[in-house]
Amino acid sequence: MRPFLFLLSVLVLGCFVFSPALAVDKAQEEANIQAIKRIYEQWDEAENSGDANALVLLVTDDIIWMEPDSPVIVGKEALRELLESSYETHSMKDMKTVVEEIRLAGDWAYVRSSYCTISIPKDGSERVNRIGRIVDLCERQEDGSWKIARDIFNFVN
């Protein structure tokens, strides 16, 4: 009887562990992670070129943006105004975001990252090297794409 139970358990576990559905889920999970990482690559490109319009394409209409020592920004258009205002007085150089962790939960993803950039005032005053950390919630859109829905960040220096 024991050999039969052993073989039965091996078959049952084998079907579960090597299930094609699990392989598809893992492939889809990896595709979602790569799509989310691409958001941050696009963010860096747009930030370095001072393109507020490209940046707001990466966020949801109801974005909640929380930056240090500032009021909370709600909505894509309010964020666009903030970014455009910022680009009137500063440019960014060498923006680089490093995604350190992504956790998927259905149509939401938690993203933890760090960044560094150089903020260059257009009035000729001294450049500021910025290093900081970011926590974002990204939301899967109806078309399957991902966008940043909630953003909070800080400055380490």
Short mmCIF file of C-alpha atoms in Angstrom, two decimals:
data_model
loop_
_atom_site.label_atom_id
_atom_site.label_comp_id
_atom_site.label_asym_id
_atom_site.label_seq_id
_atom_site.Cartn_x
_atom_site.Cartn_y
_atom_site.Cartn_z
CA MET A 1 0.00 0.00 0.00
CA ARG A 2 2.84 2.39 0.81
CA PRO A 3 4.42 2.23 -2.66
CA PHE A 4 1.02 3.00 -4.19
CA LEU A 5 0.55 6.07 -1.94
CA PHE A 6 4.07 7.22 -2.70
CA LEU A 7 3.52 6.95 -6.47
CA LEU A 8 0.16 8.66 -6.19
CA SER A 9 1.63 11.55 -4.22
CA VAL A 10 4.50 11.91 -6.73
CA LEU A 11 2.00 12.05 -9.59
CA VAL A 12 -0.23 14.58 -7.85
CA LEU A 13 2.68 16.80 -6.83
CA GLY A 14 4.24 16.45 -10.25
CA CYS A 15 1.07 17.69 -11.91
CA PHE A 16 0.93 20.64 -9.56
CA VAL A 17 4.59 21.63 -9.71
CA PHE A 18 4.94 21.27 -13.47
CA SER A 19 1.52 22.61 -14.38
CA PRO A 20 1.49 24.57 -17.65
CA ALA A 21 -0.82 27.10 -15.96
CA LEU A 22 1.94 27.90 -13.47
CA ALA A 23 4.40 28.40 -16.30
CA VAL A 24 1.99 30.84 -17.98
CA ASP A 25 1.45 32.68 -14.68
CA LYS A 26 5.20 32.99 -14.16
CA ALA A 27 5.66 34.22 -17.74
CA GLN A 28 2.86 36.77 -17.30
CA GLU A 29 4.30 37.88 -13.96
CA GLU A 30 7.72 38.43 -15.56
CA ALA A 31 6.11 40.34 -18.45
CA ASN A 32 4.33 42.61 -15.95
CA ILE A 33 7.55 43.21 -14.02
CA GLN A 34 9.41 44.12 -17.21
CA ALA A 35 6.58 46.47 -18.27
CA ILE A 36 6.73 48.22 -14.91
CA LYS A 37 10.53 48.54 -15.07
CA ARG A 38 10.13 50.12 -18.51
CA ILE A 39 8.01 52.90 -16.93
CA TYR A 40 11.02 53.98 -14.91
CA GLU A 41 13.33 53.86 -17.92
CA GLN A 42 10.88 56.09 -19.80
CA TRP A 43 10.59 58.35 -16.77
CA ASP A 44 14.35 58.88 -16.69
CA GLU A 45 14.44 59.67 -20.42
CA ALA A 46 11.61 62.20 -20.14
CA GLU A 47 12.99 63.78 -16.97
CA ASN A 48 16.42 64.24 -18.56
CA SER A 49 14.84 65.93 -21.57
CA GLY A 50 12.46 68.06 -19.48
CA ASP A 51 9.40 66.61 -21.21
CA ALA A 52 6.41 67.06 -18.86
CA ASN A 53 4.02 65.73 -21.50
CA ALA A 54 5.94 62.45 -21.78
CA LEU A 55 6.02 62.14 -17.99
CA VAL A 56 2.28 62.50 -17.51
CA LEU A 57 1.69 59.73 -20.05
CA LEU A 58 3.24 57.41 -17.45
CA VAL A 59 0.74 58.22 -14.68
CA THR A 60 -2.97 57.60 -14.13
CA ASP A 61 -5.52 60.39 -14.47
CA ASP A 62 -6.03 60.33 -10.69
CA ILE A 63 -2.33 60.28 -9.76
CA ILE A 64 -1.52 61.23 -6.18
CA TRP A 65 1.96 62.78 -6.04
CA MET A 66 3.62 63.37 -2.69
CA GLU A 67 6.97 65.11 -2.69
CA PRO A 68 8.93 66.39 0.31
CA ASP A 69 7.82 69.62 1.97
CA SER A 70 5.06 70.26 -0.58
CA PRO A 71 1.30 69.94 -0.79
CA VAL A 72 -0.08 66.72 -2.23
CA ILE A 73 -0.70 66.95 -5.98
CA VAL A 74 -3.84 65.18 -7.20
CA GLY A 75 -4.53 64.53 -10.86
CA LYS A 76 -2.57 64.35 -14.06
CA GLU A 77 -3.13 67.97 -15.08
CA ALA A 78 -2.01 69.31 -11.70
CA LEU A 79 1.13 67.19 -11.99
CA ARG A 80 1.76 68.49 -15.52
CA GLU A 81 1.53 72.07 -14.21
CA LEU A 82 3.97 71.29 -11.39
CA LEU A 83 6.46 69.68 -13.77
CA GLU A 84 6.22 72.47 -16.34
CA SER A 85 6.73 75.05 -13.61
CA SER A 86 9.73 73.15 -12.32
CA TYR A 87 11.28 72.90 -15.81
CA GLU A 88 11.00 76.68 -16.18
CA THR A 89 13.49 77.13 -13.34
CA HIS A 90 15.52 73.88 -13.37
CA SER A 91 16.68 71.20 -15.70
CA MET A 92 17.57 67.66 -14.72
CA LYS A 93 20.66 65.81 -15.84
CA ASP A 94 21.69 62.19 -15.49
CA MET A 95 18.40 61.07 -13.89
CA LYS A 96 18.75 57.38 -13.08
CA THR A 97 16.16 55.30 -11.27
CA VAL A 98 17.04 51.86 -9.95
CA VAL A 99 14.05 49.61 -9.33
CA GLU A 100 14.87 47.55 -6.27
CA GLU A 101 11.65 45.67 -5.63
CA ILE A 102 8.35 45.00 -7.37
CA ARG A 103 5.49 43.11 -5.75
CA LEU A 104 2.44 42.29 -7.85
CA ALA A 105 -1.04 42.05 -6.33
CA GLY A 106 -3.66 41.62 -9.02
CA ASP A 107 -4.08 44.90 -10.91
CA TRP A 108 -1.76 46.73 -8.51
CA ALA A 109 1.97 46.66 -8.00
CA TYR A 110 4.14 48.02 -5.22
CA VAL A 111 7.44 49.43 -6.50
CA ARG A 112 10.39 50.45 -4.33
CA SER A 113 13.25 52.24 -6.01
CA SER A 114 16.05 54.74 -5.55
CA TYR A 115 17.21 57.54 -7.81
CA CYS A 116 19.95 60.04 -8.38
CA THR A 117 19.97 63.13 -10.55
CA ILE A 118 21.55 66.53 -10.91
CA SER A 119 19.22 69.52 -10.60
CA ILE A 120 20.58 72.48 -12.55
CA PRO A 121 19.03 75.88 -11.73
CA LYS A 122 18.55 78.00 -14.84
CA ASP A 123 19.52 81.15 -12.92
CA GLY A 124 23.13 79.98 -12.84
CA SER A 125 23.21 79.07 -9.16
CA GLU A 126 24.92 75.93 -7.94
CA ARG A 127 23.85 72.49 -9.17
CA VAL A 128 22.33 70.14 -6.64
CA ASN A 129 23.06 66.43 -6.64
CA ARG A 130 19.88 64.66 -5.58
CA ILE A 131 19.72 61.14 -4.23
CA GLY A 132 16.49 59.71 -2.91
CA ARG A 133 14.06 56.86 -2.52
CA ILE A 134 10.68 56.24 -4.08
CA VAL A 135 7.67 54.13 -3.19
CA ASP A 136 5.05 53.86 -5.91
CA LEU A 137 1.83 52.01 -6.49
CA CYS A 138 1.30 51.18 -10.13
CA GLU A 139 -2.06 50.20 -11.55
CA ARG A 140 -2.77 47.96 -14.52
CA GLN A 141 -4.91 49.77 -17.07
CA GLU A 142 -7.80 48.31 -19.05
CA ASP A 143 -5.50 47.82 -22.06
CA GLY A 144 -3.08 45.77 -19.91
CA SER A 145 -0.45 48.51 -19.62
CA TRP A 146 0.82 49.81 -16.28
CA LYS A 147 0.92 53.39 -14.97
CA ILE A 148 2.03 55.07 -11.78
CA ALA A 149 -1.03 55.80 -9.64
CA ARG A 150 0.55 56.86 -6.33
CA ASP A 151 4.02 58.28 -5.81
CA ILE A 152 5.90 59.30 -2.70
CA PHE A 153 9.60 60.11 -2.62
CA ASN A 154 12.22 61.71 -0.47
CA PHE A 155 15.65 63.25 -0.73
CA VAL A 156 18.45 61.47 1.09
CA ASN A 157 20.77 64.44 0.72
#
